[in-house]
Coordinates of C-alpha atoms and ligand atoms in Angstrom, one line a residue:
M1 CA 77.1 106.7 72.9
E2 CA 78.6 103.4 73.8
S3 CA 81.6 105.0 75.5
I4 CA 79.5 106.9 78.1
G5 CA 80.1 105.7 81.7
R6 CA 77.1 105.0 84.0
N7 CA 77.9 108.0 86.1
D8 CA 78.8 110.4 83.3
P9 CA 76.4 113.2 82.4
C10 CA 73.8 111.8 79.9
W11 CA 74.2 112.6 76.2
C12 CA 70.8 114.2 76.0
G13 CA 71.8 117.2 77.9
S14 CA 69.3 116.8 80.8
G15 CA 72.0 117.2 83.3
K16 CA 71.2 113.9 85.0
K17 CA 73.6 110.9 85.2
Y18 CA 73.5 108.5 82.3
K19 CA 72.3 105.6 84.5
K20 CA 69.4 107.7 85.8
C21 CA 68.4 109.0 82.4
H22 CA 69.0 107.2 79.0
L23 CA 70.7 104.0 80.0
D24 CA 68.4 101.2 78.8
R25 CA 65.7 103.7 77.8
E26 CA 64.7 101.5 74.8
N27 CA 63.5 98.9 77.2
Q28 CA 61.6 101.3 79.6
T29 CA 57.8 101.4 79.6
P30 CA 56.6 103.8 76.9
V31 CA 54.6 106.8 78.1
T32 CA 50.9 106.0 77.4
L33 CA 48.8 108.1 75.0
N34 CA 46.8 109.2 77.9
E35 CA 49.8 110.5 79.7
I36 CA 50.9 112.3 76.5
E37 CA 47.5 113.9 76.1
Q38 CA 47.7 115.1 79.7
V39 CA 51.0 116.7 79.0
R40 CA 49.6 118.5 76.0
K41 CA 46.6 119.7 77.9
K42 CA 48.8 120.9 80.7
G43 CA 50.9 123.0 78.3
G44 CA 47.7 124.2 76.6
S45 CA 46.2 125.2 79.9
W46 CA 48.4 128.2 80.4
Q47 CA 45.9 131.0 81.0
K48 CA 46.6 134.7 81.6
C49 CA 45.3 138.0 80.4
L50 CA 48.2 139.6 78.5
H51 CA 46.6 143.0 78.3
P52 CA 48.9 145.6 79.9
E53 CA 46.2 146.8 82.3
A54 CA 45.3 143.3 83.4
G55 CA 44.0 143.3 86.9
S56 CA 40.7 144.2 88.6
K57 CA 38.8 144.7 85.4
C58 CA 39.6 141.2 84.1
D59 CA 36.9 138.6 83.9
K60 CA 37.4 135.0 82.9
V61 CA 40.2 134.2 80.4
V62 CA 38.6 133.1 77.2
R63 CA 39.6 131.1 74.1
A64 CA 40.4 134.2 72.1
H65 CA 40.6 133.7 68.3
S66 CA 43.7 134.9 66.6
V67 CA 41.8 134.6 63.3
Q68 CA 38.1 135.7 63.5
R69 CA 35.7 132.8 63.7
Q70 CA 32.4 134.3 62.6
G71 CA 32.7 135.5 59.0
G72 CA 36.3 134.2 59.0
L73 CA 37.0 130.6 59.8
S74 CA 33.3 129.7 59.5
R75 CA 33.5 130.7 55.8
I76 CA 36.3 128.2 54.9
A77 CA 35.3 125.4 57.2
R78 CA 33.9 122.0 56.1
E79 CA 31.4 120.6 58.6
G80 CA 32.8 123.0 61.2
H81 CA 36.5 122.0 60.7
V82 CA 39.6 123.4 59.1
Y83 CA 43.1 122.1 58.6
Q84 CA 45.8 123.3 61.0
L85 CA 49.3 122.5 61.7
E86 CA 49.2 119.3 63.9
H87 CA 50.3 120.0 67.4
R88 CA 48.9 117.0 69.2
F89 CA 51.8 115.0 70.7
P90 CA 50.6 111.5 69.7
K91 CA 50.5 112.7 66.0
I92 CA 53.8 114.4 66.3
L93 CA 55.3 111.3 67.8
Q94 CA 53.7 109.2 65.0
N95 CA 55.4 111.5 62.5
K96 CA 58.7 111.5 64.3
G97 CA 58.5 115.2 64.7
T98 CA 57.7 116.0 61.1
P99 CA 55.0 118.7 60.9
S100 CA 51.7 117.6 59.3
L101 CA 48.1 118.9 58.9
G102 CA 45.2 117.8 61.0
L103 CA 41.4 118.7 61.1
V104 CA 40.5 120.9 64.0
G105 CA 37.0 122.3 65.0
I106 CA 36.7 126.1 64.4
K107 CA 35.9 126.7 68.1
E108 CA 39.4 125.5 68.8
A109 CA 41.4 126.4 65.7
T110 CA 43.9 129.3 66.1
T111 CA 42.6 130.1 69.6
F112 CA 44.7 131.0 72.6
T113 CA 44.0 131.5 76.3
G114 CA 45.9 134.7 76.5
M115 CA 43.3 137.3 77.2
C116 CA 40.2 137.8 79.4
G117 CA 36.8 138.2 77.9
F118 CA 36.6 141.9 78.8
H119 CA 40.0 142.9 77.4
D120 CA 39.6 140.7 74.3
N121 CA 36.4 142.4 73.4
E122 CA 37.5 145.9 74.3
T123 CA 40.9 145.7 72.6
F124 CA 40.0 144.1 69.4
M125 CA 36.5 145.6 68.8
P126 CA 37.9 147.9 66.0
I127 CA 38.9 144.8 64.0
E128 CA 36.0 142.5 65.0
S129 CA 32.9 144.6 64.5
G130 CA 32.8 144.8 60.7
A131 CA 34.9 145.2 57.6
V132 CA 38.1 147.0 58.3
S133 CA 39.4 150.0 56.3
F134 CA 43.1 149.6 57.2
T135 CA 43.5 152.5 59.5
P136 CA 46.7 152.6 61.4
E137 CA 44.8 151.6 64.6
Q138 CA 43.4 148.5 62.9
C139 CA 46.7 147.5 61.3
F140 CA 48.3 147.9 64.8
L141 CA 45.7 145.7 66.4
F142 CA 46.2 142.9 63.9
A143 CA 49.9 143.0 64.8
Y144 CA 49.2 143.2 68.5
R145 CA 46.9 140.2 68.4
S146 CA 49.5 138.1 66.4
L147 CA 52.1 139.1 69.0
C148 CA 49.9 138.1 72.0
K149 CA 49.3 134.7 70.3
E150 CA 53.0 134.2 69.9
V151 CA 53.7 135.2 73.6
Y152 CA 51.1 132.6 74.6
A153 CA 52.6 129.9 72.4
K154 CA 56.0 130.3 73.9
Q155 CA 54.5 130.2 77.4
A156 CA 52.6 127.0 76.6
I157 CA 55.7 125.3 75.4
R158 CA 57.4 126.0 78.7
G159 CA 54.7 124.1 80.5
N160 CA 55.4 120.7 78.9
T161 CA 59.2 120.5 78.1
E162 CA 60.1 118.2 80.9
L163 CA 57.5 115.6 80.1
F164 CA 58.3 116.0 76.4
R165 CA 61.7 114.6 77.1
E166 CA 60.2 111.4 78.4
L167 CA 58.4 110.6 75.2
D168 CA 61.2 108.4 74.0
K169 CA 60.8 105.7 76.6
G170 CA 60.8 102.3 74.9
Q171 CA 61.8 103.8 71.6
P172 CA 64.8 102.8 69.5
K173 CA 68.0 104.8 69.9
E174 CA 67.5 106.9 66.7
V175 CA 64.1 108.0 67.8
Q176 CA 65.4 108.9 71.3
A177 CA 68.0 111.1 69.6
A178 CA 65.4 112.8 67.4
I179 CA 63.0 113.5 70.4
Q180 CA 65.8 114.9 72.6
R181 CA 67.0 117.1 69.7
I182 CA 63.4 118.4 69.4
A183 CA 63.2 119.0 73.1
T184 CA 66.5 120.9 73.1
W185 CA 65.3 123.0 70.1
R186 CA 62.1 123.8 72.0
N187 CA 64.0 124.7 75.2
T188 CA 66.5 126.9 73.5
G189 CA 63.9 128.5 71.3
Y190 CA 61.8 129.2 74.4
A191 CA 64.5 130.8 76.5
E192 CA 65.8 133.1 73.7
G193 CA 62.4 133.8 72.2
V194 CA 60.7 134.7 75.5
A195 CA 63.3 137.3 76.5
E196 CA 63.2 139.0 73.0
L197 CA 59.4 138.8 72.9
E198 CA 58.9 140.4 76.3
T199 CA 60.9 143.5 75.2
V200 CA 59.0 143.7 72.0
K201 CA 55.7 143.3 73.8
S202 CA 56.4 146.1 76.2
E203 CA 56.9 148.4 73.2
Y204 CA 53.6 147.3 71.7
D205 CA 51.8 147.7 75.1
R206 CA 53.0 151.3 75.4
I207 CA 51.6 152.1 72.0
L208 CA 48.3 150.3 72.7
L209 CA 47.8 152.5 75.8
E210 CA 49.2 155.8 74.4
S211 CA 47.3 155.9 71.2
N212 CA 49.7 158.5 69.9
G213 CA 48.6 158.3 66.3
Y214 CA 50.7 155.1 65.7
V215 CA 53.6 157.2 64.3
D216 CA 56.0 154.2 64.9
L217 CA 53.8 151.8 63.0
R218 CA 54.8 150.6 59.6
Y219 CA 52.3 148.5 57.6
Y220 CA 51.6 147.1 54.2
A221 CA 48.0 145.9 53.7
V222 CA 46.9 144.0 50.6
E223 CA 43.1 144.2 50.0
L224 CA 41.8 141.0 48.3
D225 CA 38.5 140.5 46.4
R226 CA 37.4 137.5 48.5
T227 CA 37.9 135.5 51.7
P228 CA 41.2 133.7 51.4
E229 CA 41.0 129.9 51.7
I230 CA 44.0 130.2 54.0
M231 CA 44.0 132.4 57.1
C232 CA 46.9 133.2 59.3
S233 CA 48.0 135.2 62.3
G234 CA 51.7 135.2 62.8
F235 CA 54.5 137.0 64.4
G236 CA 58.1 136.1 63.4
S237 CA 61.5 137.0 62.2
P238 CA 62.0 136.1 58.6
E239 CA 65.6 135.7 57.6
T240 CA 65.1 136.0 53.8
D241 CA 63.1 138.1 51.4
F242 CA 60.7 137.0 48.6
D243 CA 63.7 136.8 46.2
G244 CA 65.6 134.5 48.6
N245 CA 68.1 137.2 49.6
R246 CA 69.3 137.1 53.2
I247 CA 67.9 140.0 55.2
Q248 CA 69.0 139.1 58.7
H249 CA 70.9 136.3 60.6
L250 CA 69.1 135.2 63.7
A251 CA 72.4 134.0 65.0
D252 CA 73.9 137.5 65.0
L253 CA 74.2 139.5 68.2
E254 CA 72.1 142.3 66.6
P255 CA 68.6 142.6 68.0
I256 CA 66.2 140.3 66.0
Q257 CA 63.8 142.2 63.7
N258 CA 60.2 141.2 63.9
I259 CA 57.1 141.5 61.7
S260 CA 53.5 140.4 62.1
F261 CA 51.3 139.0 59.4
S262 CA 47.6 138.5 59.3
L263 CA 45.7 136.9 56.4
I264 CA 42.0 137.5 57.1
S265 CA 38.5 137.5 55.8
N266 CA 37.1 141.1 55.5
V267 CA 33.4 140.5 54.9
E268 CA 31.2 143.5 55.2
H269 CA 28.7 142.5 57.9
V270 CA 25.7 144.4 56.5
S271 CA 26.1 143.9 52.8
N272 CA 27.8 140.5 53.2
E273 CA 30.1 141.5 50.4
D274 CA 33.0 139.0 50.2
A275 CA 36.6 140.4 50.8
G276 CA 39.9 139.5 52.4
A277 CA 43.2 141.0 53.3
G278 CA 46.9 140.4 54.1
V279 CA 48.4 142.8 56.5
F280 CA 52.1 143.1 57.3
A281 CA 53.0 145.4 60.2
W282 CA 55.9 146.2 62.6
L283 CA 57.1 149.0 64.9
G284 CA 60.0 151.4 64.4
E285 CA 63.1 151.3 62.2
Q286 CA 63.7 147.7 61.0
P287 CA 65.7 147.8 57.9
A288 CA 65.5 144.0 57.3
M289 CA 61.7 144.2 57.3
E290 CA 61.9 147.2 54.8
C291 CA 63.9 144.9 52.5
L292 CA 61.3 142.2 52.9
M293 CA 58.5 144.6 51.9
R294 CA 60.5 146.0 49.1
S295 CA 60.9 142.6 47.6
F296 CA 57.1 142.0 48.0
H297 CA 56.2 145.4 46.6
G298 CA 58.2 144.5 43.5
I299 CA 56.0 141.5 42.7
P300 CA 53.3 142.4 40.2
D301 CA 49.8 142.6 41.7
A302 CA 48.6 139.6 39.8
E303 CA 51.4 137.5 41.4
K304 CA 51.0 138.9 44.9
P305 CA 48.3 136.4 46.1
A306 CA 50.6 133.5 45.3
A307 CA 53.4 135.2 47.2
L308 CA 51.1 135.6 50.3
V309 CA 50.5 131.8 50.2
R310 CA 54.2 131.2 50.1
Y311 CA 54.7 133.6 53.0
V312 CA 52.2 131.8 55.2
F313 CA 53.5 128.3 54.7
G314 CA 57.1 129.2 54.5
G315 CA 57.3 131.0 57.8
H316 CA 54.2 130.5 60.0
E317 CA 52.7 127.9 62.3
N318 CA 49.5 129.5 63.2
F319 CA 47.3 129.1 60.1
A320 CA 44.0 127.6 59.2
I321 CA 43.2 126.1 55.7
S322 CA 39.9 125.4 53.9
P323 CA 39.7 121.5 53.7
E324 CA 37.8 121.9 50.4
W325 CA 40.5 124.0 48.9
Y326 CA 43.4 121.8 50.2
D327 CA 41.8 118.5 49.1
A328 CA 41.2 119.9 45.6
R329 CA 45.0 120.5 45.1
T330 CA 46.9 118.1 43.0
A331 CA 49.3 115.7 44.7
E332 CA 52.2 117.8 43.4
E333 CA 50.7 121.0 44.8
Q334 CA 50.1 119.4 48.2
Q335 CA 53.6 118.1 48.2
A336 CA 55.0 121.6 47.5
I337 CA 52.8 123.1 50.4
K338 CA 54.0 120.4 52.8
Q339 CA 57.6 120.9 51.8
R340 CA 57.3 124.6 52.5
I341 CA 55.7 124.0 55.8
L342 CA 58.3 121.4 56.7
S343 CA 61.2 123.9 56.1
G344 CA 59.5 126.8 57.8
A345 CA 58.0 125.1 60.8
S346 CA 60.6 122.3 61.3
W347 CA 61.2 121.6 65.0
E348 CA 64.9 121.5 64.4
Y349 CA 66.1 123.7 61.6
P350 CA 63.6 126.3 60.6
Q351 CA 64.5 127.6 57.2
H352 CA 62.3 130.3 55.7
D353 CA 61.6 130.1 52.0
F354 CA 59.3 132.5 50.2
T355 CA 60.7 132.2 46.7
D356 CA 58.5 131.4 43.7
D357 CA 58.0 127.6 43.0
G358 CA 55.7 128.3 40.1
H359 CA 52.6 127.0 41.8
R360 CA 49.4 129.2 41.5
T361 CA 46.9 127.6 43.8
V362 CA 44.6 130.6 44.6
D363 CA 42.3 132.9 42.5
W364 CA 42.4 136.0 44.7
Q365 CA 42.7 139.4 43.0
V366 CA 44.4 142.4 44.6
K367 CA 41.8 145.2 44.9
A368 CA 44.0 147.8 46.6
V369 CA 47.2 148.3 48.6
H370 CA 47.4 150.4 51.7
I371 CA 50.9 151.5 52.9
S372 CA 51.8 153.6 55.9
K373 CA 53.4 156.9 55.0
S374 CA 56.7 156.1 56.7
L375 CA 57.1 152.8 54.8
E376 CA 56.0 154.3 51.5
A377 CA 59.1 156.6 51.5
C378 CA 61.3 153.4 51.8
L379 CA 59.6 151.7 48.9
V380 CA 60.0 154.6 46.5
G381 CA 63.3 154.5 44.6
S382 CA 63.8 150.8 45.0
Ligands
LIG1 ZN1 69.3 111.4 79.0
LIG2 ZN1 42.0 141.2 81.2

């Protein structure tokens, strides 16, 4: 760093001259918490209806829940709050970019402003109006909702990257370097991710409108005997299976293979009978995802709940946790959870890990498994 000339491009990659960027940054006035909060709100204020028929029918964009609130988050909340991955900038800065957990109210937790009230209601009615029975339509809608949340998250990131780069004012050099690395990771991830995701979403949009019997849908739904203390709605590209074998390389030029995952409460509204479910789903031929599900399918039913827990923390950012459950974990168990979150959600080097660490932190029982016909054929003979 010392050898950079005043007029050279800055080391941080901003494209500005060093003298106009990081020269003497450790002595500049730090960005205030108030300014930081403004940045976060600005990013979070991205609002748009992502429904493919968005237009004249749209009403106001709402805070749509990616995990249901009534009968879902409300069942695992403590005084109206759940743990979520911390995304408030002051906390991220405090932790130097290391992911941590924070309490969030259930009106806010897992929400996104990516759909108008009309389309949110109309689209997700079949998975919001009572216990689901894992029809192809319902499994598709879980996947679609996870995908919309992911599109929203990428868009919200775009809104605040420039100001994110200013967060290192007045900080020592090593913190500057860390923050700029995070910013670059966010930028790159955004540019690559959004292009991929738009292609994927157009395919999902087509199926949403066509309702052709969902022939392209592959799903694997695990019915649980109770509401899981951890809920999740995620859309991602795992690189390894449950045995730790590599199933795809994100750096390859091959198209990235995607899968959605929802871990939900499935309480019957009338009888109030407790239940839950984990639903994996994707569209079309995706051999890497078949590998992933083959490794999951091979896990004995009694061990599948623990594998679902590992899958949430090892590869997802959009989850909510029962504070009562988490606080009752031993220090060692909490450490293991944090370690997995850290590797999966790291700003810099996400590294998925779903392999068994021996921890058994939930009492859920598998009641039944529902597999799409097309996927069933791939699992047989494995
Ligand atoms: Zn710079
Ligand atoms: Zn709309």
